PDB file of C-alpha atoms in Angstrom:
ATOM      1  CA  MET F  24     -61.637   4.897 -58.981  1.00  0.00           C
ATOM      2  CA  SER F  25     -59.274   6.392 -56.422  1.00  0.00           C
ATOM      3  CA  TYR F  26     -58.872   9.635 -54.491  1.00  0.00           C
ATOM      4  CA  SER F  27     -55.564  11.281 -53.665  1.00  0.00           C
ATOM      5  CA  ILE F  28     -55.442  12.946 -50.244  1.00  0.00           C
ATOM      6  CA  GLN F  29     -52.801  15.423 -49.118  1.00  0.00           C
ATOM      7  CA  VAL F  30     -52.622  16.839 -45.597  1.00  0.00           C
ATOM      8  CA  PHE F  31     -50.328  19.758 -44.757  1.00  0.00           C
ATOM      9  CA  LEU F  32     -49.503  21.177 -41.330  1.00  0.00           C
ATOM     10  CA  LYS F  33     -48.883  24.882 -41.886  1.00  0.00           C
ATOM     11  CA  ASN F  34     -46.023  26.564 -40.086  1.00  0.00           C
ATOM     12  CA  ASN F  35     -47.601  29.661 -38.530  1.00  0.00           C
ATOM     13  CA  SER F  36     -44.139  31.250 -38.355  1.00  0.00           C
ATOM     14  CA  PHE F  37     -43.667  31.060 -42.133  1.00  0.00           C
ATOM     15  CA  SER F  38     -43.098  34.503 -43.640  1.00  0.00           C
ATOM     16  CA  GLU F  39     -44.379  34.950 -47.173  1.00  0.00           C
ATOM     17  CA  GLU F  40     -42.629  38.331 -47.329  1.00  0.00           C
ATOM     18  CA  TYR F  41     -39.263  36.806 -46.432  1.00  0.00           C
ATOM     19  CA  ALA F  42     -39.773  34.016 -48.950  1.00  0.00           C
ATOM     20  CA  GLN F  43     -40.560  36.539 -51.704  1.00  0.00           C
ATOM     21  CA  GLU F  44     -37.677  38.830 -50.791  1.00  0.00           C
ATOM     22  CA  LYS F  45     -34.949  36.214 -50.271  1.00  0.00           C
ATOM     23  CA  HIS F  46     -35.988  33.014 -52.069  1.00  0.00           C
ATOM     24  CA  GLU F  47     -38.282  33.896 -54.997  1.00  0.00           C
ATOM     25  CA  GLY F  48     -41.329  32.931 -52.939  1.00  0.00           C
ATOM     26  CA  LYS F  49     -40.030  29.476 -52.068  1.00  0.00           C
ATOM     27  CA  ASP F  50     -39.396  27.786 -48.725  1.00  0.00           C
ATOM     28  CA  SER F  51     -35.928  27.833 -47.206  1.00  0.00           C
ATOM     29  CA  PRO F  52     -34.373  25.943 -44.285  1.00  0.00           C
ATOM     30  CA  GLU F  53     -34.928  28.935 -42.007  1.00  0.00           C
ATOM     31  CA  ASN F  54     -38.452  29.633 -43.310  1.00  0.00           C
ATOM     32  CA  ILE F  55     -40.437  26.459 -43.966  1.00  0.00           C
ATOM     33  CA  ARG F  56     -44.020  26.648 -45.210  1.00  0.00           C
ATOM     34  CA  TYR F  57     -45.210  23.268 -43.861  1.00  0.00           C
ATOM     35  CA  GLU F  58     -44.022  21.403 -40.792  1.00  0.00           C
ATOM     36  CA  TRP F  59     -45.049  18.082 -42.337  1.00  0.00           C
ATOM     37  CA  GLU F  60     -47.101  16.601 -45.134  1.00  0.00           C
ATOM     38  CA  ASP F  61     -48.998  13.325 -45.441  1.00  0.00           C
ATOM     39  CA  GLU F  62     -50.089  11.929 -48.748  1.00  0.00           C
ATOM     40  CA  PHE F  63     -52.048   8.774 -49.432  1.00  0.00           C
ATOM     41  CA  ARG F  64     -54.513   7.325 -51.894  1.00  0.00           C
ATOM     42  CA  LEU F  65     -57.873   5.677 -51.334  1.00  0.00           C
ATOM     43  CA  THR F  66     -58.206   3.090 -54.069  1.00  0.00           C
ATOM     44  CA  ASP F  67     -61.757   1.951 -53.358  1.00  0.00           C
ATOM     45  CA  SER F  68     -63.706   5.180 -53.537  1.00  0.00           C
ATOM     46  CA  SER F  69     -66.374   6.450 -55.809  1.00  0.00           C
ATOM     47  CA  ASP F  70     -67.164   9.952 -56.922  1.00  0.00           C
ATOM     48  CA  VAL F  71     -69.441  10.229 -53.889  1.00  0.00           C
ATOM     49  CA  LEU F  72     -67.777  12.267 -51.163  1.00  0.00           C
ATOM     50  CA  GLU F  73     -69.841  13.165 -48.129  1.00  0.00           C
ATOM     51  CA  ILE F  74     -68.791  15.878 -45.671  1.00  0.00           C
ATOM     52  CA  VAL F  75     -70.128  15.387 -42.149  1.00  0.00           C
ATOM     53  CA  ARG F  76     -69.939  17.953 -39.374  1.00  0.00           C
ATOM     54  CA  ASP F  77     -71.548  18.058 -35.930  1.00  0.00           C
ATOM     55  CA  GLN F  78     -71.354  14.299 -35.455  1.00  0.00           C
ATOM     56  CA  PRO F  79     -68.811  12.692 -33.151  1.00  0.00           C
ATOM     57  CA  PHE F  80     -66.153  10.356 -34.495  1.00  0.00           C
ATOM     58  CA  ILE F  81     -65.752   7.025 -32.717  1.00  0.00           C
ATOM     59  CA  LEU F  82     -62.115   6.210 -32.073  1.00  0.00           C
ATOM     60  CA  ALA F  83     -62.017   2.505 -31.263  1.00  0.00           C
ATOM     61  CA  GLY F  84     -59.394  -0.189 -31.224  1.00  0.00           C
ATOM     62  CA  GLU F  85     -57.367  -2.570 -29.142  1.00  0.00           C
ATOM     63  CA  ILE F  86     -54.593  -1.612 -26.735  1.00  0.00           C
ATOM     64  CA  GLY F  87     -53.233  -5.097 -26.232  1.00  0.00           C
ATOM     65  CA  ASP F  88     -53.961  -8.129 -24.097  1.00  0.00           C
ATOM     66  CA  GLY F  89     -57.462  -8.056 -25.580  1.00  0.00           C
ATOM     67  CA  LYS F  90     -58.273  -4.699 -23.981  1.00  0.00           C
ATOM     68  CA  THR F  91     -60.369  -2.526 -26.225  1.00  0.00           C
ATOM     69  CA  PHE F  92     -61.172   1.163 -26.166  1.00  0.00           C
ATOM     70  CA  HIS F  93     -64.032   3.260 -27.502  1.00  0.00           C
ATOM     71  CA  TYR F  94     -64.026   7.066 -27.345  1.00  0.00           C
ATOM     72  CA  GLU F  95     -66.271   9.701 -28.866  1.00  0.00           C
ATOM     73  CA  ILE F  96     -64.279  12.565 -30.350  1.00  0.00           C
ATOM     74  CA  GLN F  97     -66.326  15.764 -30.636  1.00  0.00           C
ATOM     75  CA  ASP F  98     -65.899  18.804 -32.921  1.00  0.00           C
ATOM     76  CA  VAL F  99     -64.627  17.022 -36.000  1.00  0.00           C
ATOM     77  CA  ILE F 100     -65.160  17.208 -39.727  1.00  0.00           C
ATOM     78  CA  GLN F 101     -65.355  13.881 -41.533  1.00  0.00           C
ATOM     79  CA  PHE F 102     -64.759  13.389 -45.242  1.00  0.00           C
ATOM     80  CA  ILE F 103     -66.500  10.111 -46.020  1.00  0.00           C
ATOM     81  CA  PHE F 104     -65.542   8.344 -49.234  1.00  0.00           C
ATOM     82  CA  HIS F 105     -67.965   5.700 -50.417  1.00  0.00           C
ATOM     83  CA  GLY F 106     -66.762   2.644 -52.325  1.00  0.00           C
ATOM     84  CA  GLU F 107     -67.751  -0.854 -53.280  1.00  0.00           C
ATOM     85  CA  ASN F 108     -66.354  -2.222 -50.011  1.00  0.00           C
ATOM     86  CA  GLY F 109     -68.029   0.332 -47.747  1.00  0.00           C
ATOM     87  CA  ALA F 110     -67.125   3.807 -46.528  1.00  0.00           C
ATOM     88  CA  THR F 111     -63.812   5.300 -45.429  1.00  0.00           C
ATOM     89  CA  ALA F 112     -63.720   8.353 -43.166  1.00  0.00           C
ATOM     90  CA  ILE F 113     -60.868  10.864 -43.131  1.00  0.00           C
ATOM     91  CA  VAL F 114     -61.244  12.853 -39.900  1.00  0.00           C
ATOM     92  CA  PHE F 115     -59.924  16.202 -38.645  1.00  0.00           C
ATOM     93  CA  SER F 116     -60.522  18.157 -35.453  1.00  0.00           C
ATOM     94  CA  GLU F 117     -62.239  21.412 -36.337  1.00  0.00           C
ATOM     95  CA  LYS F 118     -59.724  23.286 -34.125  1.00  0.00           C
ATOM     96  CA  CYS F 119     -56.825  22.426 -36.419  1.00  0.00           C
ATOM     97  CA  LEU F 120     -58.597  22.710 -39.764  1.00  0.00           C
ATOM     98  CA  ASP F 121     -57.485  25.805 -41.646  1.00  0.00           C
ATOM     99  CA  GLU F 122     -58.950  25.059 -45.079  1.00  0.00           C
ATOM    100  CA  TYR F 123     -59.655  22.260 -47.519  1.00  0.00           C
ATOM    101  CA  ILE F 124     -59.874  22.035 -51.285  1.00  0.00           C
ATOM    102  CA  ILE F 125     -61.813  19.338 -53.115  1.00  0.00           C
ATOM    103  CA  ASP F 126     -61.023  18.768 -56.786  1.00  0.00           C
ATOM    104  CA  HIS F 127     -63.635  16.301 -58.022  1.00  0.00           C
ATOM    105  CA  ASP F 128     -62.331  16.399 -61.604  1.00  0.00           C
ATOM    106  CA  HIS F 129     -58.920  15.067 -60.540  1.00  0.00           C
ATOM    107  CA  GLN F 130     -60.168  13.116 -57.470  1.00  0.00           C
ATOM    108  CA  LYS F 131     -58.042  15.100 -55.002  1.00  0.00           C
ATOM    109  CA  LEU F 132     -58.597  16.371 -51.489  1.00  0.00           C
ATOM    110  CA  LYS F 133     -56.088  18.821 -49.991  1.00  0.00           C
ATOM    111  CA  VAL F 134     -56.377  19.698 -46.326  1.00  0.00           C
ATOM    112  CA  TYR F 135     -54.393  22.432 -44.588  1.00  0.00           C
ATOM    113  CA  LEU F 136     -54.050  22.318 -40.806  1.00  0.00           C
ATOM    114  CA  ASN F 137     -52.863  25.106 -38.525  1.00  0.00           C
ATOM    115  CA  ASP F 138     -50.219  24.535 -35.873  1.00  0.00           C
ATOM    116  CA  ASP F 139     -52.084  26.346 -33.100  1.00  0.00           C
ATOM    117  CA  GLU F 140     -52.265  23.077 -31.177  1.00  0.00           C
ATOM    118  CA  VAL F 141     -50.439  19.736 -31.342  1.00  0.00           C
ATOM    119  CA  VAL F 142     -52.135  17.315 -33.734  1.00  0.00           C
ATOM    120  CA  GLU F 143     -52.163  13.572 -33.023  1.00  0.00           C
ATOM    121  CA  ASN F 144     -52.396  11.065 -35.889  1.00  0.00           C
ATOM    122  CA  PRO F 145     -53.296   7.789 -34.106  1.00  0.00           C
ATOM    123  CA  VAL F 146     -54.201   5.939 -37.309  1.00  0.00           C
ATOM    124  CA  PRO F 147     -53.849   6.876 -40.978  1.00  0.00           C
ATOM    125  CA  GLY F 148     -56.496   9.398 -41.963  1.00  0.00           C
ATOM    126  CA  VAL F 149     -57.368  10.568 -38.432  1.00  0.00           C
ATOM    127  CA  TYR F 150     -55.997  13.912 -37.171  1.00  0.00           C
ATOM    128  CA  ILE F 151     -57.103  14.956 -33.674  1.00  0.00           C
ATOM    129  CA  VAL F 152     -55.880  17.891 -31.593  1.00  0.00           C
ATOM    130  CA  LEU F 153     -54.139  16.877 -28.391  1.00  0.00           C
ATOM    131  CA  SER F 154     -56.725  18.593 -26.173  1.00  0.00           C
ATOM    132  CA  ALA F 155     -59.438  16.322 -27.653  1.00  0.00           C
ATOM    133  CA  PHE F 156     -57.322  13.163 -27.689  1.00  0.00           C
ATOM    134  CA  PRO F 157     -58.191  10.664 -24.923  1.00  0.00           C
ATOM    135  CA  LYS F 158     -55.721  11.018 -22.036  1.00  0.00           C
ATOM    136  CA  GLU F 159     -55.703   7.243 -21.530  1.00  0.00           C
ATOM    137  CA  LEU F 160     -54.224   6.748 -25.006  1.00  0.00           C
ATOM    138  CA  ARG F 161     -51.430   9.299 -24.765  1.00  0.00           C
ATOM    139  CA  ASN F 162     -47.891   7.966 -24.486  1.00  0.00           C
TER     140      ASN F 162
END
């Protein structure tokens, strides 16, 4: 079984009124609804989707030359998909989360982020606001 995940960064400057008046409710080059969109599929996931709040996310990896890093990221929501090969977490800072929609019947998760703050995407499936992103890892 697989889950389709779509992530949208809303454009806070988008005008629904302008879209209705000038473009039949659709986006236009001067009035875009989303700044960007990510879409991916988890192919090893079951129908079990766990939502975890109030637990830090551990961002860990290797910088190079064998140097590793390990940071706790606070104030996140984690969508944890369980599968035969373990669990996969899709993580968002609470500050940027606008809304989410889970459609279990069609195995889809749609997440809408606000653009109040810059969102970093250090690895696929992890979206952290810049103010919570470790300074040592910023370019």
